CSV table of C-alpha atoms in Angstrom, one decimal:
chain,number,residue,atom,x,y,z
A,1,MET,CA,89.8,286.7,218.5
A,2,SER,CA,91.1,283.2,219.5
A,3,GLU,CA,94.0,281.1,218.7
A,4,THR,CA,94.4,277.9,216.7
A,5,HIS,CA,97.7,275.9,216.3
A,6,ILE,CA,99.4,274.6,213.3
A,7,GLN,CA,101.7,271.6,213.9
A,8,LEU,CA,104.6,270.9,211.5
A,9,LEU,CA,107.1,268.1,211.3
A,10,VAL,CA,110.7,268.8,210.1
A,11,THR,CA,111.4,266.2,207.3
A,12,PRO,CA,114.8,265.2,205.9
A,13,GLN,CA,114.7,267.7,203.0
A,14,HIS,CA,114.3,270.5,205.4
A,15,ASP,CA,117.0,269.5,207.8
A,16,ARG,CA,119.1,272.5,208.9
A,17,MET,CA,116.8,275.0,207.1
A,18,ARG,CA,116.3,278.5,208.7
A,19,LEU,CA,113.3,278.6,210.8
A,20,ASP,CA,111.5,281.4,208.8
A,21,ALA,CA,112.3,279.7,205.6
A,22,PHE,CA,110.9,276.4,206.8
A,23,LEU,CA,107.7,278.0,208.0
A,24,SER,CA,107.2,279.6,204.7
A,25,THR,CA,107.0,276.2,203.1
A,26,CYS,CA,103.6,275.8,204.7
A,27,SER,CA,101.2,277.7,202.5
A,28,GLU,CA,98.8,278.5,205.5
A,29,LEU,CA,101.5,280.7,207.1
A,30,GLY,CA,102.2,282.9,204.2
A,31,ALA,CA,105.4,284.4,202.9
A,32,ARG,CA,108.8,284.4,204.6
A,33,ASN,CA,108.4,287.9,206.1
A,34,ALA,CA,105.0,287.0,207.6
A,35,CYS,CA,106.7,283.9,209.2
A,36,ALA,CA,109.5,286.0,210.6
A,37,HIS,CA,106.9,288.3,212.2
A,38,LEU,CA,105.2,285.3,213.8
A,39,ILE,CA,108.6,284.4,215.4
A,40,GLU,CA,109.1,287.9,216.5
A,41,GLN,CA,105.6,287.9,218.1
A,42,ARG,CA,106.6,284.7,220.1
A,43,LYS,CA,104.0,282.6,218.3
A,44,VAL,CA,106.3,279.7,217.4
A,45,GLU,CA,107.6,276.8,219.5
A,46,ILE,CA,110.2,274.2,218.5
A,47,ASN,CA,109.8,271.0,220.5
A,48,ASP,CA,107.7,272.9,223.1
A,49,THR,CA,110.4,275.5,223.5
A,50,LEU,CA,109.7,279.1,222.4
A,51,ALA,CA,111.7,280.1,219.3
A,52,LEU,CA,113.5,283.3,219.6
A,53,SER,CA,115.3,283.9,216.4
A,54,LYS,CA,114.2,283.7,212.8
A,55,SER,CA,117.6,282.5,211.8
A,56,GLU,CA,117.6,279.4,214.1
A,57,ARG,CA,118.2,276.2,212.3
A,58,VAL,CA,115.5,273.3,212.4
A,59,ARG,CA,116.6,269.7,212.6
A,60,MET,CA,115.0,266.6,211.1
A,61,GLY,CA,112.3,265.3,213.5
A,62,ASP,CA,111.7,268.7,215.2
A,63,ARG,CA,108.0,269.5,215.9
A,64,ILE,CA,107.1,273.1,215.3
A,65,CYS,CA,104.0,274.6,216.7
A,66,VAL,CA,102.6,277.9,215.4
A,67,ALA,CA,99.9,279.8,217.1
A,68,GLN,CA,97.6,281.8,214.8
A,69,GLN,CA,94.8,284.3,215.5
A,70,ILE,CA,91.3,283.4,214.4
A,71,ASP,CA,88.6,286.1,213.8
A,72,ASN,CA,85.6,284.9,215.8
A,73,THR,CA,83.3,287.7,214.5
A,74,SER,CA,82.4,285.5,211.5
A,75,SER,CA,81.1,281.9,211.7
A,76,SER,CA,83.9,279.4,211.7
A,77,HIS,CA,81.6,276.5,211.3
A,78,ILE,CA,80.6,275.4,207.8
A,79,MET,CA,77.1,274.1,206.9
A,80,PRO,CA,76.5,270.4,206.7
A,81,ASN,CA,75.2,269.2,203.2
A,82,ALA,CA,73.8,265.7,203.4
A,83,SER,CA,72.8,265.9,199.8
A,84,ILE,CA,76.5,265.3,198.6
A,85,PRO,CA,77.0,261.5,198.3
A,86,LEU,CA,80.0,260.1,200.1
A,87,ASP,CA,81.4,256.8,198.7
A,88,ILE,CA,83.0,255.5,201.8
A,89,ARG,CA,85.4,252.7,201.4
A,90,TYR,CA,86.5,252.4,205.1
A,91,GLU,CA,85.5,254.0,208.3
A,92,ASP,CA,86.4,253.6,212.0
A,93,ASP,CA,86.4,255.9,215.0
A,94,TYR,CA,89.4,257.8,213.7
A,95,LEU,CA,89.3,258.1,210.0
A,96,LEU,CA,87.5,257.6,206.7
A,97,VAL,CA,88.7,256.5,203.3
A,98,ILE,CA,86.5,257.8,200.5
A,99,SER,CA,86.4,257.7,196.7
A,100,LYS,CA,85.9,261.3,195.6
A,101,GLN,CA,83.7,262.0,192.5
A,102,THR,CA,84.6,264.4,189.8
A,103,GLY,CA,83.4,268.0,190.2
A,104,LEU,CA,83.6,268.0,194.0
A,105,VAL,CA,85.9,270.6,195.6
A,106,CYS,CA,87.6,269.5,198.8
A,107,HIS,CA,86.8,272.6,201.0
A,108,PRO,CA,85.1,275.9,200.8
A,109,SER,CA,86.6,278.5,198.4
A,110,PRO,CA,85.3,281.4,196.3
A,111,GLY,CA,82.3,280.0,194.4
A,112,HIS,CA,82.0,277.0,196.6
A,113,VAL,CA,80.5,277.7,200.0
A,114,ASP,CA,78.2,274.7,200.9
A,115,ASP,CA,78.8,272.1,198.0
A,116,THR,CA,82.2,270.8,199.1
A,117,LEU,CA,83.6,267.5,200.5
A,118,SER,CA,84.0,269.3,203.9
A,119,ASN,CA,80.3,270.1,204.0
A,120,ALA,CA,79.6,266.4,203.2
A,121,LEU,CA,81.9,265.3,206.0
A,122,VAL,CA,80.3,267.7,208.5
A,123,ALA,CA,76.8,266.2,207.6
A,124,HIS,CA,78.2,262.6,208.0
A,125,CYS,CA,80.4,262.9,211.2
A,126,GLY,CA,79.4,266.3,212.8
A,127,TYR,CA,81.7,269.3,212.9
A,128,GLU,CA,83.0,268.4,216.4
A,129,HIS,CA,84.1,265.0,215.2
A,130,LEU,CA,86.5,266.1,212.6
A,131,GLY,CA,90.2,267.1,212.7
A,132,LEU,CA,90.6,271.0,212.4
A,133,LEU,CA,94.4,271.3,212.1
A,134,GLN,CA,94.0,272.4,208.4
A,135,GLY,CA,91.7,275.3,209.6
A,136,ASP,CA,88.1,275.6,210.8
A,137,ASP,CA,86.8,275.7,207.2
A,138,ARG,CA,88.6,272.5,206.3
A,139,PRO,CA,87.2,270.0,208.9
A,140,GLY,CA,88.6,266.4,208.2
A,141,ILE,CA,90.9,267.4,205.4
A,142,VAL,CA,94.3,265.7,205.5
A,143,HIS,CA,95.3,266.0,201.7
A,144,ARG,CA,93.4,267.2,198.7
A,145,LEU,CA,92.5,266.3,195.2
A,146,ASP,CA,91.8,268.8,192.5
A,147,MET,CA,88.1,269.4,191.8
A,148,ASP,CA,88.0,267.1,188.7
A,149,THR,CA,90.5,264.5,189.9
A,150,THR,CA,88.8,261.4,191.1
A,151,GLY,CA,89.6,258.6,193.5
A,152,LEU,CA,90.9,257.8,197.0
A,153,MET,CA,91.3,260.2,199.8
A,154,VAL,CA,91.6,259.9,203.6
A,155,ALA,CA,89.8,262.2,206.1
A,156,ALA,CA,90.5,262.4,209.9
A,157,LYS,CA,87.9,262.5,212.7
A,158,ASP,CA,90.2,264.2,215.3
A,159,ASN,CA,93.2,266.4,215.5
A,160,THR,CA,95.6,263.6,216.8
A,161,THR,CA,94.7,261.3,213.8
A,162,GLN,CA,95.0,264.2,211.4
A,163,GLN,CA,98.4,265.2,212.6
A,164,ALA,CA,99.7,261.6,212.5
A,165,LEU,CA,98.3,261.2,208.9
A,166,GLN,CA,100.0,264.4,207.8
A,167,ASP,CA,103.3,263.3,209.4
A,168,LEU,CA,103.0,260.1,207.4
A,169,ILE,CA,102.7,262.1,204.2
A,170,ARG,CA,105.6,264.4,205.1
A,171,LEU,CA,107.8,261.5,206.0
A,172,ARG,CA,106.9,259.9,202.5
A,173,VAL,CA,105.5,256.7,204.0
A,174,PHE,CA,101.9,257.3,203.0
A,175,ASP,CA,101.8,255.6,199.5
A,176,ARG,CA,99.6,257.3,196.9
A,177,ARG,CA,99.3,256.0,193.3
A,178,TYR,CA,97.6,257.6,190.4
A,179,ILE,CA,96.5,256.4,186.9
A,180,VAL,CA,97.1,259.1,184.3
A,181,LEU,CA,96.7,259.1,180.5
A,182,VAL,CA,99.1,261.6,178.8
A,183,GLN,CA,99.6,262.8,175.2
A,184,GLY,CA,102.4,261.2,173.2
A,185,TYR,CA,104.6,258.2,173.4
A,186,VAL,CA,106.5,258.0,176.7
A,187,THR,CA,109.7,256.0,175.9
A,188,PRO,CA,111.0,254.8,179.2
A,189,ASP,CA,109.2,252.1,181.1
A,190,GLU,CA,109.8,254.0,184.3
A,191,GLY,CA,111.3,257.3,185.6
A,192,THR,CA,111.6,260.0,188.2
A,193,ILE,CA,110.8,263.7,187.9
A,194,THR,CA,112.3,266.0,190.6
A,195,THR,CA,111.8,269.8,190.3
A,196,GLY,CA,110.8,272.8,192.4
A,197,ILE,CA,107.2,273.9,192.0
A,198,ALA,CA,105.9,277.4,192.8
A,199,ARG,CA,102.8,279.5,191.9
A,200,SER,CA,103.0,281.1,188.6
A,201,LYS,CA,103.6,284.9,188.6
A,202,LYS,CA,101.8,285.2,185.3
A,203,ASN,CA,98.6,283.2,186.2
A,204,ARG,CA,97.9,282.8,189.8
A,205,LEU,CA,95.6,279.8,189.0
A,206,LYS,CA,98.5,277.9,187.8
A,207,MET,CA,101.7,276.3,189.3
A,208,CYS,CA,104.9,276.2,187.4
A,209,ILE,CA,108.4,274.6,187.5
A,210,SER,CA,110.8,276.9,189.4
A,211,LYS,CA,114.4,277.1,190.6
A,212,ASP,CA,113.5,279.9,193.1
A,213,PRO,CA,114.9,279.1,196.6
A,214,ALA,CA,111.3,279.6,197.8
A,215,SER,CA,109.9,276.9,195.5
A,216,ARG,CA,108.9,273.6,197.1
A,217,GLU,CA,110.6,270.3,196.1
A,218,ALA,CA,108.3,268.0,194.1
A,219,ILE,CA,109.1,264.3,193.4
A,220,THR,CA,107.0,262.1,191.1
A,221,THR,CA,108.0,258.7,189.9
A,222,PHE,CA,106.1,256.9,187.0
A,223,LYS,CA,105.7,253.6,185.4
A,224,THR,CA,104.5,253.2,181.8
A,225,LEU,CA,101.6,250.7,181.6
A,226,GLU,CA,100.4,250.9,178.0
A,227,ARG,CA,101.2,252.8,174.8
A,228,PHE,CA,98.9,253.7,172.0
A,229,GLU,CA,99.7,254.4,168.4
A,230,ALA,CA,99.4,257.8,166.9
A,231,GLY,CA,96.3,258.6,164.8
A,232,SER,CA,95.6,261.1,162.2
A,233,LYS,CA,94.7,263.8,164.8
A,234,ASP,CA,97.1,263.0,167.7
A,235,ASP,CA,100.6,261.9,168.6
A,236,GLY,CA,99.5,258.8,170.4
A,237,TYR,CA,98.9,258.2,174.1
A,238,SER,CA,100.5,256.6,177.1
A,239,LEU,CA,98.9,255.2,180.2
A,240,LEU,CA,101.0,255.8,183.3
A,241,GLU,CA,101.0,255.0,187.0
A,242,CYS,CA,102.4,258.0,189.0
A,243,HIS,CA,103.6,257.7,192.5
A,244,LEU,CA,103.6,260.9,194.7
A,245,TYR,CA,106.5,261.3,197.1
A,246,THR,CA,105.4,264.8,197.7
A,247,GLY,CA,102.0,266.5,197.4
A,248,ARG,CA,102.3,269.8,195.8
A,249,THR,CA,99.4,271.5,194.1
A,250,HIS,CA,98.7,270.3,190.6
A,251,GLN,CA,102.0,268.2,190.9
A,252,ILE,CA,101.3,265.4,188.3
A,253,ARG,CA,99.8,267.8,185.9
A,254,VAL,CA,102.7,270.3,186.1
A,255,HIS,CA,105.3,267.5,185.9
A,256,MET,CA,103.7,265.8,182.9
A,257,ARG,CA,103.6,269.1,181.0
A,258,TYR,CA,107.2,269.7,182.0
A,259,VAL,CA,108.3,266.5,180.3
A,260,GLY,CA,106.3,267.1,177.2
A,261,HIS,CA,103.5,264.7,177.8
A,262,SER,CA,100.5,266.8,179.1
A,263,VAL,CA,97.6,265.0,180.8
A,264,VAL,CA,94.7,264.2,178.4
A,265,GLY,CA,91.8,266.5,179.0
A,266,ASP,CA,93.7,268.9,181.3
A,267,PRO,CA,92.0,272.3,180.8
A,268,LEU,CA,94.7,274.2,182.6
A,269,TYR,CA,98.0,272.7,181.5
A,270,GLY,CA,97.0,270.5,178.6
A,271,ARG,CA,96.6,270.6,174.8
A,272,LYS,CA,93.4,272.0,173.3
A,273,GLY,CA,91.1,270.1,171.0
A,274,ASP,CA,88.1,267.8,171.7
A,275,ALA,CA,89.4,265.0,169.4
A,276,LEU,CA,92.9,265.3,170.8
A,277,ASN,CA,91.5,264.9,174.4
A,278,GLN,CA,89.2,262.0,173.4
A,279,GLY,CA,86.1,264.2,174.3
A,280,LEU,CA,87.1,264.5,177.9
A,281,GLN,CA,86.1,267.7,179.7
A,282,ARG,CA,88.4,267.1,182.7
A,283,GLN,CA,91.9,265.7,183.3
A,284,PHE,CA,92.4,261.9,183.0
A,285,LEU,CA,93.7,261.6,186.6
A,286,HIS,CA,92.5,259.1,189.1
A,287,SER,CA,93.8,258.2,192.6
A,288,TRP,CA,93.6,254.5,192.3
A,289,ARG,CA,95.7,253.1,195.2
A,290,MET,CA,96.4,254.1,198.7
A,291,SER,CA,98.2,252.3,201.5
A,292,PHE,CA,99.5,253.3,205.0
A,293,ASP,CA,99.8,252.1,208.6
A,294,HIS,CA,96.7,253.2,210.6
A,295,PRO,CA,98.2,255.8,213.0
A,296,ILE,CA,96.2,254.6,216.0
A,297,THR,CA,95.7,250.9,215.5
A,298,HIS,CA,98.9,250.4,213.6
A,299,GLU,CA,97.1,248.0,211.1
A,300,HIS,CA,98.4,248.2,207.5
A,301,LEU,CA,95.6,249.5,205.3
A,302,GLN,CA,95.5,249.2,201.5
A,303,PHE,CA,92.8,250.3,199.1
A,304,CYS,CA,92.2,250.2,195.3
A,305,ASP,CA,89.6,252.0,193.3
A,306,LYS,CA,88.8,251.2,189.7
A,307,LEU,CA,88.5,253.9,187.0
A,308,PRO,CA,85.3,255.8,186.8
A,309,SER,CA,83.2,255.2,183.7
A,310,ASP,CA,84.3,258.3,181.6
A,311,LEU,CA,88.0,257.4,181.9
A,312,SER,CA,87.5,253.6,181.4
A,313,GLU,CA,85.5,254.5,178.2
A,314,VAL,CA,88.4,256.4,176.9
A,315,LEU,CA,90.7,253.5,177.2
A,316,ALA,CA,88.1,251.2,175.6
A,317,ARG,CA,88.0,253.5,172.6
A,318,LEU,CA,91.8,253.5,172.3
A,319,GLN,CA,92.2,249.7,172.5
A,320,PRO,CA,92.5,249.3,168.7
A,321,GLN,CA,95.6,251.6,168.8
A,322,SER,CA,97.2,249.7,171.7
A,323,MET,CA,100.9,248.8,171.2
A,324,GLY,CA,100.7,246.2,174.1
A,325,ARG,CA,101.2,246.5,177.9
A,326,THR,CA,104.4,246.5,179.9
A,327,ALA,CA,104.9,243.9,182.5
A,328,GLN,CA,103.8,246.4,185.1
A,329,GLY,CA,100.9,247.4,182.9
A,330,GLU,CA,99.7,243.7,182.8
A,331,ARG,CA,99.7,243.6,186.6
A,332,ILE,CA,98.2,247.0,187.4
A,333,CYS,CA,95.6,246.8,184.6
A,334,ALA,CA,94.5,243.5,185.9
A,335,GLU,CA,93.9,245.0,189.4
A,336,LEU,CA,92.0,247.8,187.7
A,337,LYS,CA,89.9,245.2,185.8
A,338,LEU,CA,90.8,246.9,182.4
């Protein structure tokens, strides 16, 4: 057995939270009881000082370090797979920005052992040249996209860069924007959805809106770009840009269902019917814009990624039903070359 360390930064929404409750917000550390056990085992430090009580209150800006045991009896390295194409949009000595294709899982999981983004990153960079703070089986991973969600992602080549990028996300200064087509007519031109999100107790593959104290805060803002008239077999559609302030699992998909506008083509949270979903076999969700300050060089980086062909073809078919674009829609669709 050996140890690895998970680094956490206390953000404003977690200020003055109990230590065990704060640790349980990190999915890698497990439930609150497991986190309390880590504290009892003297595995947790706050600002380089050993934490002695699970009831201790954390403060905004605190850096928490958690030591975890790793079983070395099984191979921790994952196999490189050079056959997986990487669409690299930016690369330097510290990080990569890629455009992820549909059908690609971010890291190994049941049913996906050597066909993931992590396997491709190992083939491109080498295992020893990728950040490992997310775990030995997730080299380079900073944040994730669902298997069938496409678009921009960032990966880190070392632990320092990976930690700094994760801090930017936690502090909500890492800007991520998504294009999404939803069912129905979205009336407001812009809005904010704020809820708790937790894993469903009825279906462990799904997330759900929750008021449970253990649920994690999720904030999504949206701008309506274009609306499409209802047809004989649908209630119309709305094209949105969504801005993530938090990065919960399935966040946009869950929030859109919550407000009554499921993502078109979503097999898990959406409405059924090939015609209703414009023939899509995956969710109409694309990470189109990403901007952040480079954590090492401090250069401001900004990237845009046009829609893949299967999504742009859906919008082309819907054009006869268009009710016109909003002012934001004119600007963003021009950048997307729609």
